[in-house]
Coordinates of C-alpha atoms (C1' of nucleotides) in Angstrom, one line a residue:
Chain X
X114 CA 7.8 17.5 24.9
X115 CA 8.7 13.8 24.7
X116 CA 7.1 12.1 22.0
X117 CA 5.3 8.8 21.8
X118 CA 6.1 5.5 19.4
X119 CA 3.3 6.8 17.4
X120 CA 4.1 10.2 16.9
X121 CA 7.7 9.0 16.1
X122 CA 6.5 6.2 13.6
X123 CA 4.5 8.8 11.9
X124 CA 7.2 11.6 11.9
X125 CA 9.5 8.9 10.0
X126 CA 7.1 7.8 7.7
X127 CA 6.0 11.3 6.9
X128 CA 9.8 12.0 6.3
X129 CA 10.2 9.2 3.8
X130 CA 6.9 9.1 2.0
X131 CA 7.6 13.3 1.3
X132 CA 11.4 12.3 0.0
X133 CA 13.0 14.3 2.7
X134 CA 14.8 10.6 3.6
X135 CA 14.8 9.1 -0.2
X136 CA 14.5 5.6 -0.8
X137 CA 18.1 3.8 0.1
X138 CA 19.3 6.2 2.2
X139 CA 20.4 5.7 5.8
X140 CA 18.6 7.2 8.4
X141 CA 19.7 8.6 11.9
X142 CA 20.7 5.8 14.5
X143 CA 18.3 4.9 17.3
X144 CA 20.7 7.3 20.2
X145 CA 20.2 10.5 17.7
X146 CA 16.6 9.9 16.8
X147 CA 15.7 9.6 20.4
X148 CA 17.9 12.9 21.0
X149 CA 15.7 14.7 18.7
X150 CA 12.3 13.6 19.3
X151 CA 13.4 13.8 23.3
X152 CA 12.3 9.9 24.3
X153 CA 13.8 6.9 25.3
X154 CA 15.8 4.5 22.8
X155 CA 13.1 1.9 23.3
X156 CA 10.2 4.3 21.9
X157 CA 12.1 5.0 19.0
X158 CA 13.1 1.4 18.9
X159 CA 9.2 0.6 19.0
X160 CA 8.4 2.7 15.9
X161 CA 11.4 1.8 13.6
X162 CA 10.8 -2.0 14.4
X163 CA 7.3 -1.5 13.4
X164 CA 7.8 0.1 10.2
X165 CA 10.4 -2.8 9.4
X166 CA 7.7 -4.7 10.0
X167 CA 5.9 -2.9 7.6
X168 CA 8.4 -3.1 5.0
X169 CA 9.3 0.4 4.5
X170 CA 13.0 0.3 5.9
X171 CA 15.4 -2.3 6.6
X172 CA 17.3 -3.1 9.1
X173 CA 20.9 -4.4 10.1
X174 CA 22.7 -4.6 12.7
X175 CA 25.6 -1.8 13.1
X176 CA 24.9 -1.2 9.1
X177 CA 21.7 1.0 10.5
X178 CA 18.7 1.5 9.1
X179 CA 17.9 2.4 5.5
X180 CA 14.5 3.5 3.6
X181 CA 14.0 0.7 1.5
X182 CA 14.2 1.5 -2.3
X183 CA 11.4 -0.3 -3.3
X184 CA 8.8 -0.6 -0.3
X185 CA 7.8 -4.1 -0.7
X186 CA 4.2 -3.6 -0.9
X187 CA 2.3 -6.3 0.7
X188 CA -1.5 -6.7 1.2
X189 CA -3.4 -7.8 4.2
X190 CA -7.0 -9.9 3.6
X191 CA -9.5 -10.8 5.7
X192 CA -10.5 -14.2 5.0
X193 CA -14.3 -14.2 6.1
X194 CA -16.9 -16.9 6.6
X195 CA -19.0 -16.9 3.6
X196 CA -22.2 -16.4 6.2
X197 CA -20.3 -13.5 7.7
X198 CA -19.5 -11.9 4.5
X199 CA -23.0 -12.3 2.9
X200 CA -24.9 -11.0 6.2
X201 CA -22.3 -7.6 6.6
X202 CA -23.4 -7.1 2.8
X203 CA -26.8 -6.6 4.5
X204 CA -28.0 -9.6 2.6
X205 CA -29.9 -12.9 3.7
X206 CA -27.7 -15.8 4.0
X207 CA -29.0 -19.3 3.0
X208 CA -26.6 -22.8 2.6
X209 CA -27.7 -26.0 1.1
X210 CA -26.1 -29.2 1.2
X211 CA -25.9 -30.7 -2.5
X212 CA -23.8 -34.0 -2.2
X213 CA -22.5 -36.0 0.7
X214 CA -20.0 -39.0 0.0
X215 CA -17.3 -40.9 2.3
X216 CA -14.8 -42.5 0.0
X217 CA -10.7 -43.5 -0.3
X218 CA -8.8 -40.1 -1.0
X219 CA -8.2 -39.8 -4.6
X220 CA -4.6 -39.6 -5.7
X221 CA -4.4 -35.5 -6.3
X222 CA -5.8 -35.1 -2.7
X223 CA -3.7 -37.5 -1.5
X224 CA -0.8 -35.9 -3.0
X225 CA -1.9 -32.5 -2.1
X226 CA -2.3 -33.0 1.7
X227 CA 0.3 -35.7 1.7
X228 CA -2.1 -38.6 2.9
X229 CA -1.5 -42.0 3.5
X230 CA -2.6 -44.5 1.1
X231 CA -5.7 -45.7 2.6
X232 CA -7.0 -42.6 3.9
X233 CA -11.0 -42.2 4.1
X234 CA -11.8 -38.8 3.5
X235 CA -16.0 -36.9 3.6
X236 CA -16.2 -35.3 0.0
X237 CA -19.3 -32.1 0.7
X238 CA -20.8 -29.8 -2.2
X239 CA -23.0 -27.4 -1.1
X240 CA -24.0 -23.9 -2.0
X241 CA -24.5 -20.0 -0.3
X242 CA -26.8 -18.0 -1.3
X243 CA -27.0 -14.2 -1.0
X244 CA -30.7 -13.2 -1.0
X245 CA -31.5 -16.3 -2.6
X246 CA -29.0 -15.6 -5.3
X247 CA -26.0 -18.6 -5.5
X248 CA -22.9 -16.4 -4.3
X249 CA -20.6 -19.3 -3.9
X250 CA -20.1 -22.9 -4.8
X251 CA -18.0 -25.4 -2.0
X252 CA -16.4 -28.4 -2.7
X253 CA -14.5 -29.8 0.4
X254 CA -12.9 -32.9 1.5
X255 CA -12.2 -33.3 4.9
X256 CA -9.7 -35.9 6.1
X257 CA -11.9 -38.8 8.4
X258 CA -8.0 -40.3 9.6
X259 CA -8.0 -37.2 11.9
X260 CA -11.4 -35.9 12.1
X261 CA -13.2 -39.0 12.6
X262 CA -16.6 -37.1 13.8
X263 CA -17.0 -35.7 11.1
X264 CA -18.8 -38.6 9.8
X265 CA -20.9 -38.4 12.4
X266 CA -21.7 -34.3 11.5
X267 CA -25.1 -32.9 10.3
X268 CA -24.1 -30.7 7.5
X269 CA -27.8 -30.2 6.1
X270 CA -28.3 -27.4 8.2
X271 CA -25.2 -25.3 8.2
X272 CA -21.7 -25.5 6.4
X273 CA -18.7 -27.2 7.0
X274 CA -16.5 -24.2 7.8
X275 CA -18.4 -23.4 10.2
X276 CA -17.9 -26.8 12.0
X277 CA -14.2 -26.7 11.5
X278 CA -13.9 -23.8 13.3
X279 CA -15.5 -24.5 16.2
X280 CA -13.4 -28.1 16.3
X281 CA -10.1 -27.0 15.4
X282 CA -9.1 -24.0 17.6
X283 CA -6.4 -22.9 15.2
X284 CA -4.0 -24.3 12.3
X285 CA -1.9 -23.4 9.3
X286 CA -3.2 -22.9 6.1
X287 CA -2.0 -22.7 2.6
X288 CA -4.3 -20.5 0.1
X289 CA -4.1 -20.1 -3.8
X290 CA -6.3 -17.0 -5.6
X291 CA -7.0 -17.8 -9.5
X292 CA -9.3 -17.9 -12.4
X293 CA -11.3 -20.8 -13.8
X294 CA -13.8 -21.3 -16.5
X295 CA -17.2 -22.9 -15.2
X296 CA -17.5 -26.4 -15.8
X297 CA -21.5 -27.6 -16.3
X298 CA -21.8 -28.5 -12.8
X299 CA -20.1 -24.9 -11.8
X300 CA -23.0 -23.4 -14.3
X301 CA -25.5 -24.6 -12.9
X302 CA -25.2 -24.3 -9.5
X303 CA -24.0 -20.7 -10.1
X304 CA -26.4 -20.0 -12.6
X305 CA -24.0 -18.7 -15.2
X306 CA -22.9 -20.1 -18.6
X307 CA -20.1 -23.0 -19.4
X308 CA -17.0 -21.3 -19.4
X309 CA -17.5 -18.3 -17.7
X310 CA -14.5 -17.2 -15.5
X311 CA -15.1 -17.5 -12.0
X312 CA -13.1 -16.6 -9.6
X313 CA -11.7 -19.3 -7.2
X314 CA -9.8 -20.0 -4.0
X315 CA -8.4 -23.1 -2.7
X316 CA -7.3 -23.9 0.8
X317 CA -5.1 -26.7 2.2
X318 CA -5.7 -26.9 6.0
X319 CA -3.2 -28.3 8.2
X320 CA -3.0 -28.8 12.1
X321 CA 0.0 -29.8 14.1
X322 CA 1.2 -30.8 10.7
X323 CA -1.8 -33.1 10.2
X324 CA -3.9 -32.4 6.8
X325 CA -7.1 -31.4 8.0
X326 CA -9.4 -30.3 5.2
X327 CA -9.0 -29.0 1.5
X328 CA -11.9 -26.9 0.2
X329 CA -12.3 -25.0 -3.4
X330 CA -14.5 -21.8 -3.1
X331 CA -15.8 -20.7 -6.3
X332 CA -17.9 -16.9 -6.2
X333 CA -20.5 -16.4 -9.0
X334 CA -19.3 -14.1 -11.7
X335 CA -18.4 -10.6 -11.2
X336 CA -17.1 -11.2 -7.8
X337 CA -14.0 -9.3 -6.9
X338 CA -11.8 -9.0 -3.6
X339 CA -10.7 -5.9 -2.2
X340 CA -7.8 -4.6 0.0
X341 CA -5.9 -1.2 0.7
X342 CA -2.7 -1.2 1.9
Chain Z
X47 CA 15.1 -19.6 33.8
X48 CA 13.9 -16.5 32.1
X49 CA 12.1 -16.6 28.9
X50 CA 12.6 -14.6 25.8
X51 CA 10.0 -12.9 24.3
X52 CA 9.8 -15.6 21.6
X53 CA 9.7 -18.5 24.0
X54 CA 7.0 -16.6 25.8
X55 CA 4.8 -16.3 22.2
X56 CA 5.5 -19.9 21.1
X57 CA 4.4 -21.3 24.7
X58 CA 1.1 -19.6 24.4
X59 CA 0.6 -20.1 20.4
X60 CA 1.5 -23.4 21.5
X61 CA -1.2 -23.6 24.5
X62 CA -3.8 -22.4 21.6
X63 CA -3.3 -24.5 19.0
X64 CA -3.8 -27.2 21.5
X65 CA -6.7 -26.3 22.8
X66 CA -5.3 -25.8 26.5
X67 CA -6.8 -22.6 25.9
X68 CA -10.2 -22.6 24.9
X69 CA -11.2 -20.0 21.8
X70 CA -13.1 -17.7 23.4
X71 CA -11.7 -17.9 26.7
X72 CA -9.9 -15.6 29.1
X73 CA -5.8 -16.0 29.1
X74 CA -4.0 -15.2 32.5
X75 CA -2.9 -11.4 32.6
X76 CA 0.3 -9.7 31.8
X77 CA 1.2 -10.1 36.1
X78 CA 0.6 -13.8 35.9
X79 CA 2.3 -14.8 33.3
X80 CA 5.3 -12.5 34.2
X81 CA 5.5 -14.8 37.0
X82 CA 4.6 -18.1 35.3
X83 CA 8.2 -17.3 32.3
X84 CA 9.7 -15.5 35.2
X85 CA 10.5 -12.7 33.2
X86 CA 9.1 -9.1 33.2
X87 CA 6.0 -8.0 32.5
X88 CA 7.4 -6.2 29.5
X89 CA 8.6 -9.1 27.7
X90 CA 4.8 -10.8 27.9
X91 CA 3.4 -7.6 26.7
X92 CA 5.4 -8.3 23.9
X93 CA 4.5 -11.8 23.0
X94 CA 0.7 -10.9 23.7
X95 CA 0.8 -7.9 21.5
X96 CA 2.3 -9.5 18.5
X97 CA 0.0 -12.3 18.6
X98 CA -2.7 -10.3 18.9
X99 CA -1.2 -8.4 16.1
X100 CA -1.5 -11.5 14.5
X101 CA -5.4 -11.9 15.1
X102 CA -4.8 -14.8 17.5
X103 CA -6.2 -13.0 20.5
X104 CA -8.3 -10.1 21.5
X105 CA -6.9 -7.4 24.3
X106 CA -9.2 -5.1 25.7
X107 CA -8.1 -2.8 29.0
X108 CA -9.6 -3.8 31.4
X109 CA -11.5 -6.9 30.1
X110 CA -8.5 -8.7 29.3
X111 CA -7.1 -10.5 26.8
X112 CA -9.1 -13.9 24.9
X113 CA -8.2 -16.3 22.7
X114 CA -10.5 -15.2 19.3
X115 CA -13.2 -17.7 18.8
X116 CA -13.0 -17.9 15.2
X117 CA -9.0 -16.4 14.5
X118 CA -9.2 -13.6 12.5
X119 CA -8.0 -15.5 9.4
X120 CA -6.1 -13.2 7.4
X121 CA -3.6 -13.7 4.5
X122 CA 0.0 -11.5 3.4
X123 CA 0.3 -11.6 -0.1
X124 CA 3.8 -10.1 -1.3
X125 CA 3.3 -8.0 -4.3
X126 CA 6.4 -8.0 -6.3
X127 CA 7.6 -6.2 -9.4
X128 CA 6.8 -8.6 -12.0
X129 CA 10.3 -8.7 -13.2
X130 CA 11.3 -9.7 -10.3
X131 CA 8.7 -12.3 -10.0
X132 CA 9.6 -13.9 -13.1
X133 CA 13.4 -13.7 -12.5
X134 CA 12.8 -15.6 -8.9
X135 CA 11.3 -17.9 -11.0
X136 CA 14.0 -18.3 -13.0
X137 CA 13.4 -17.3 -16.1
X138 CA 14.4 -14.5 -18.1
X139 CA 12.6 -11.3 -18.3
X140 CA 11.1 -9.2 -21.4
X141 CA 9.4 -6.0 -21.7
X142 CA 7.6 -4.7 -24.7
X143 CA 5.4 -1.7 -25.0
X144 CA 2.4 -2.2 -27.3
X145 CA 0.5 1.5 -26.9
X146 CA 1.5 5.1 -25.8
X147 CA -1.2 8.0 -25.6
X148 CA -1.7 11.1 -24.0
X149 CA -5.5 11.8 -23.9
X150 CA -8.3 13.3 -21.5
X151 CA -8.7 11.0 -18.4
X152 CA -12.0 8.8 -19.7
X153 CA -15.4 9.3 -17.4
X154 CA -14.9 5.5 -15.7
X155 CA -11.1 6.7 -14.5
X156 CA -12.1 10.0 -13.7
X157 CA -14.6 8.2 -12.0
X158 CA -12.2 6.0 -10.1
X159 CA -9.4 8.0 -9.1
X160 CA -11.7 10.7 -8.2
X161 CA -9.9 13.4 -11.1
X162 CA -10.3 17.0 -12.2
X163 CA -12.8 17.2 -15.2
X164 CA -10.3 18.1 -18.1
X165 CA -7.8 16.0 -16.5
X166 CA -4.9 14.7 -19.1
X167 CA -3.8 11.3 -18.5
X168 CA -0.9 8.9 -19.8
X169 CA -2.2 6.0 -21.3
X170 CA 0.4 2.6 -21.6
X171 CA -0.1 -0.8 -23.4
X172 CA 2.5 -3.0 -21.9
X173 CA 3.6 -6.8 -21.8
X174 CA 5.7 -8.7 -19.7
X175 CA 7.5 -11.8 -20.9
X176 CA 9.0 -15.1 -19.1
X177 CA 11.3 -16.6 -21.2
X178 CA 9.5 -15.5 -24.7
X179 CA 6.3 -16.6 -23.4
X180 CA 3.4 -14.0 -22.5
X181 CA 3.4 -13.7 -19.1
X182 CA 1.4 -10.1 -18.0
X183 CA -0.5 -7.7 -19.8
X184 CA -0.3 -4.5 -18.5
X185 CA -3.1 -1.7 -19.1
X186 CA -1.7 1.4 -17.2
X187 CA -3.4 5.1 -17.0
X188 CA -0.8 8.0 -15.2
X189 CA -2.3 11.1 -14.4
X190 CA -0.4 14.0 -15.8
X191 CA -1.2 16.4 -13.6
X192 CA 0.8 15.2 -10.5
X193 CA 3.6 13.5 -13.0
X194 CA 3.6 15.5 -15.5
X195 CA 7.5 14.6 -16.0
X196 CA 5.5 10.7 -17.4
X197 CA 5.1 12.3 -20.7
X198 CA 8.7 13.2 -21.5
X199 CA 9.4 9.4 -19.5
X200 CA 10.8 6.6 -22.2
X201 CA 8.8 3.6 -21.5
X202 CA 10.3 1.7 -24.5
X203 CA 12.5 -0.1 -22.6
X204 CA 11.2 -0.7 -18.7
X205 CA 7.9 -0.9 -17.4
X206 CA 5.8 1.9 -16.0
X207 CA 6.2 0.4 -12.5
X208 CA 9.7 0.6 -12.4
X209 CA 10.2 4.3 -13.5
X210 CA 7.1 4.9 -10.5
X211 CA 8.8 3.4 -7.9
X212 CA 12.0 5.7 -8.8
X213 CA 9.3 8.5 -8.7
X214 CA 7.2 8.2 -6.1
X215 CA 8.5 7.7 -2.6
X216 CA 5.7 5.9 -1.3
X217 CA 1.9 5.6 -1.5
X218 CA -1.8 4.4 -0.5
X219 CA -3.3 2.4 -2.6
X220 CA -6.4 -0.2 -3.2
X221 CA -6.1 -3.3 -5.0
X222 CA -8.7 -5.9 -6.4
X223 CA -8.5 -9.5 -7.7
X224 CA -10.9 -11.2 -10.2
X225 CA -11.1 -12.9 -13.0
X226 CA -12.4 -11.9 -16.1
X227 CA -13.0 -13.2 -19.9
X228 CA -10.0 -13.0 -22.5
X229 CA -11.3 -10.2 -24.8
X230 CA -9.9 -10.2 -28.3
X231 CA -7.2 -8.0 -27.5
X232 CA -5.9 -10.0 -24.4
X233 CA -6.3 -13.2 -26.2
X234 CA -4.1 -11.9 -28.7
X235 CA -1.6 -10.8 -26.6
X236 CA -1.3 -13.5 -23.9
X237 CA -1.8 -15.7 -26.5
X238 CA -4.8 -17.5 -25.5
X239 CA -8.4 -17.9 -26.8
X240 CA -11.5 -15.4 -26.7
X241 CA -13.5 -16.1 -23.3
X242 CA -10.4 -17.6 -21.5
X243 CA -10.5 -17.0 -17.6
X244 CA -7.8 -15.1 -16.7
X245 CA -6.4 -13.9 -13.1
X246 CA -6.6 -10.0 -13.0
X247 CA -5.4 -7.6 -10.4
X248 CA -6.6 -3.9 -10.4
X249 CA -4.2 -1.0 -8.6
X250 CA -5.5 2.5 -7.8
X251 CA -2.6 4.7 -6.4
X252 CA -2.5 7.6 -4.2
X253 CA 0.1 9.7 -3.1
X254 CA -0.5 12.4 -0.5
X255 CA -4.1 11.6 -1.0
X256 CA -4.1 12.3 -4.7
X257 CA -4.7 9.7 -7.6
X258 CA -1.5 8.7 -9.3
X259 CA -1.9 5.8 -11.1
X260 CA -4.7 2.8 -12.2
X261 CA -3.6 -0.3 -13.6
X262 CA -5.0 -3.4 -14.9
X263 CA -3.0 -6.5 -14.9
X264 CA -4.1 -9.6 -16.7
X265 CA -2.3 -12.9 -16.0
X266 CA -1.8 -15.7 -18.3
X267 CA -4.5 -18.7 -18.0
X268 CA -3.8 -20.8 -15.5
X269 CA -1.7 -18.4 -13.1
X270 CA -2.3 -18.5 -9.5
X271 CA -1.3 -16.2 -6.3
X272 CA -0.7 -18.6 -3.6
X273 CA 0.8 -17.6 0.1
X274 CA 0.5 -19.3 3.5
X275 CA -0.7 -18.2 7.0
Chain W
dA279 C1' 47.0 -10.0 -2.2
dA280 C1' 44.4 -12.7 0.7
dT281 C1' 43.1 -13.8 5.2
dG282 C1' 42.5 -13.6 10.1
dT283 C1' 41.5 -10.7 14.3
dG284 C1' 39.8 -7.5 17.4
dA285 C1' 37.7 -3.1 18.4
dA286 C1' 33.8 -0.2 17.4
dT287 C1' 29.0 0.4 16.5
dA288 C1' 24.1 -0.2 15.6
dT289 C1' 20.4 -2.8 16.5
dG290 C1' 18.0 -6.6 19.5
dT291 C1' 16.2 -7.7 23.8
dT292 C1' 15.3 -7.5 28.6
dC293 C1' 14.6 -5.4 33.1
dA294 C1' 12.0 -2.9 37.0
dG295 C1' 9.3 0.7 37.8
dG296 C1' 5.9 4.0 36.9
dC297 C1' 2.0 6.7 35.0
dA298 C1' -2.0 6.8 31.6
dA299 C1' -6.3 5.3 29.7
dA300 C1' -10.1 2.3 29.1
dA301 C1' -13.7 -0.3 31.0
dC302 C1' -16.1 -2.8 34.4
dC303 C1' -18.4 -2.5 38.9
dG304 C1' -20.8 -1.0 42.6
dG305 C1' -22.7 2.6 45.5
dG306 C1' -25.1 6.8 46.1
dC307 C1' -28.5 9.9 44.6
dA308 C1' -32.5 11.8 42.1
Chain P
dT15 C1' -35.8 2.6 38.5
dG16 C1' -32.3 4.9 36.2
dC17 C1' -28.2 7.7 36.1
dC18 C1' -23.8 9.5 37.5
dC19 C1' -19.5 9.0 39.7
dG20 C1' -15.5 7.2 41.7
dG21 C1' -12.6 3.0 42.6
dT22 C1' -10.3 -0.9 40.8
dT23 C1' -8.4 -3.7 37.4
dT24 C1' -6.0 -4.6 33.2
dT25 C1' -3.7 -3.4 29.2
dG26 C1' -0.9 0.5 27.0
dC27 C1' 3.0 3.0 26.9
dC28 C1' 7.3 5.2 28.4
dT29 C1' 11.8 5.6 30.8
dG30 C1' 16.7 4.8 31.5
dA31 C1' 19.8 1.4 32.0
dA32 C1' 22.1 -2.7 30.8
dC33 C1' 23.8 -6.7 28.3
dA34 C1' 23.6 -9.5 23.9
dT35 C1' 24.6 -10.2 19.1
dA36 C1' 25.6 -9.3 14.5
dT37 C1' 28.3 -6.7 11.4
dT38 C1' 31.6 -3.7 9.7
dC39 C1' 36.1 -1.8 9.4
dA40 C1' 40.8 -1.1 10.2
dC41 C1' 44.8 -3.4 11.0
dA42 C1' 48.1 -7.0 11.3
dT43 C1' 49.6 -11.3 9.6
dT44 C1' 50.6 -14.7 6.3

DNA sequence: AATGTGAATATGTTCAGGCAAAACCGGGCA
DNA sequence: TGCCCGGTTTTGCCTGAACATATTCACATT
């Protein structure tokens, strides 16, 4: 009864997560495992790869494979469009525009996206809404050296995200999770007090190496983000 | 001149990113671009299969595979031991424990991890230290029934994480980010102010489908979780 | 004792071929 | 018209074999 990758991946992990292989030990070699679960090398290959992958056992080569001793625990977000993420809470989405600028790069975006010294960037502030509720404050700067139409772009009627994505098929992207405490202008658009912590994410955007855009998402209080792993 | 695997994945990354290949549109199938890298049609599976592991592409039998019309954007964050994560940073490491209690699991954890109504649980008070300086707060809740060996544990001289990871194999767990006001307490410990924002993480633990462990990790102002993708 | 060398070994990758399963498509039938 | 039912296409998965590459270990040399 030959088994597949899956049934092999899940024998192995079953094995390690009840102890039976504890954590730093070495576990059969590719040959014997595929002698006992009667499959090819390449199926057992398959699911040890893919629990490497995961991070619960490491590999080298002619050393073997060994349960890690510490898993390292990594989590997986999905990084939503604010619209997206409103509308699958079942909620009405709704985006305003509150300030449109074009002006030089000031020197910490300059020095964050590595910009050259007389780089034009569009500065945008607008809001979302959830059921006419502010959910989330946006300030982003967009770089005009490499995305020249963007100062050509109607952002009075939807947000700037969703304009990137449909002009830059893909790119790199650097993001940062922390706290802050509301400024005035954060408490009033969010409707919360001065120097209530938000939560906040900032992202640096990069394509073919290029700075694209730099954005700093702020949610109104409470707002948590959630993962299993 | 056959192609690797990883040529394969970079040529068609590559052929994304640039646009070659529209989002949303249809890429050749597994037969055509076996011929296009001269290779077999096993080695494109691969490449196509990791990148759509990736979220760059969408495979359906039958249908094809597309390039994703807005990538799946999703972000790895490592989640180390915080020892660990202050030694990489170079600095040295200290542990103190502040509280130890064994008491019945309160409603809100009960609550949470889904407990047994007269449920004892281990109650922590930790702190975590980069080079003298408060670093992490640690607020951790162990349920005794699944390790009851916690209340003879000594957690006077390493943390509660370390001593679990020697414990427990593996395990399923759900973790949230937010930020939250300093209490009194926290501000006393981290050594901040009342009503500081702070960076917290919040861990529920399974392990064979029962609860293990809740935690409550408050940051020092200012900290940030930062990865790229 | 320290260092270099080669054999042994485990994983890494590829191949060609095949069957399985999902899903789309069109034809036949009620 | 509406529904079921094969046929076709495409990805998914497995096999057994081979060669590549990194790493360890034993042994010989300095």
């Amino acid at each position: 009864m030959t088994a597949t990758y899956r049934d092999v991946k899940a024998d192995i992990l079953d094995k390690i997560t009840r102890g039976v292989w504890a954590p730093g030990s070495l576990i059969p070699n590719e040959v014997e495992l595929a002698e006992t679960y009667d499959c090819a090398r390449a199926t057992v290959n398959r699911a040890v790869r893919e629990l490497a992958d995961a991070g619960m056992v490491e590999r080298r080569r002619k050393a073997g494979t060994r349960v890690r001793m510490a898993p390292v625990r990594q989590a997986r977000f999905d990084i939503p469009l604010v619209r997206k993420e409103i509308e699958d809470r079942g909620a009405r989405y709704r985006y305003a525009l509150v300030h449109r600028d074009v002006l030089p790069a000031p020197d910490w975006l300059r020095a964050r996206l590595k910009l050259g010294g007389r780089a034009e960037v569009l500065h945008l502030v607008c809001m979302h809404y959830a059921d006419g509720i502010p959910y989330q404050f946006e300030d982003r700067w967009i770089s005009l050296e490499i995305l020249p139409q963007a100062r050509e772009a109607d952002f009075s009627q939807s947000g700037p995200n969703e304009w990137l994505v449909a002009e830059i098929p893909f790119s790199d992207a650097e993001i940062s999770f922390l706290a802050v405490p509301a400024d005035e202008t954060l408490a009033a658009h969010l409707g919360c007090r001065a120097g209530d912590a938000l939560f906040q994410t900032e992202r640096s955007t990069w394509w073919q190496g290029r700075a694209i855009t730099f954005v700093r998402l702020c949610f109104r209080p409470g707002h948590r983000m959630t993962t299993r792993y």
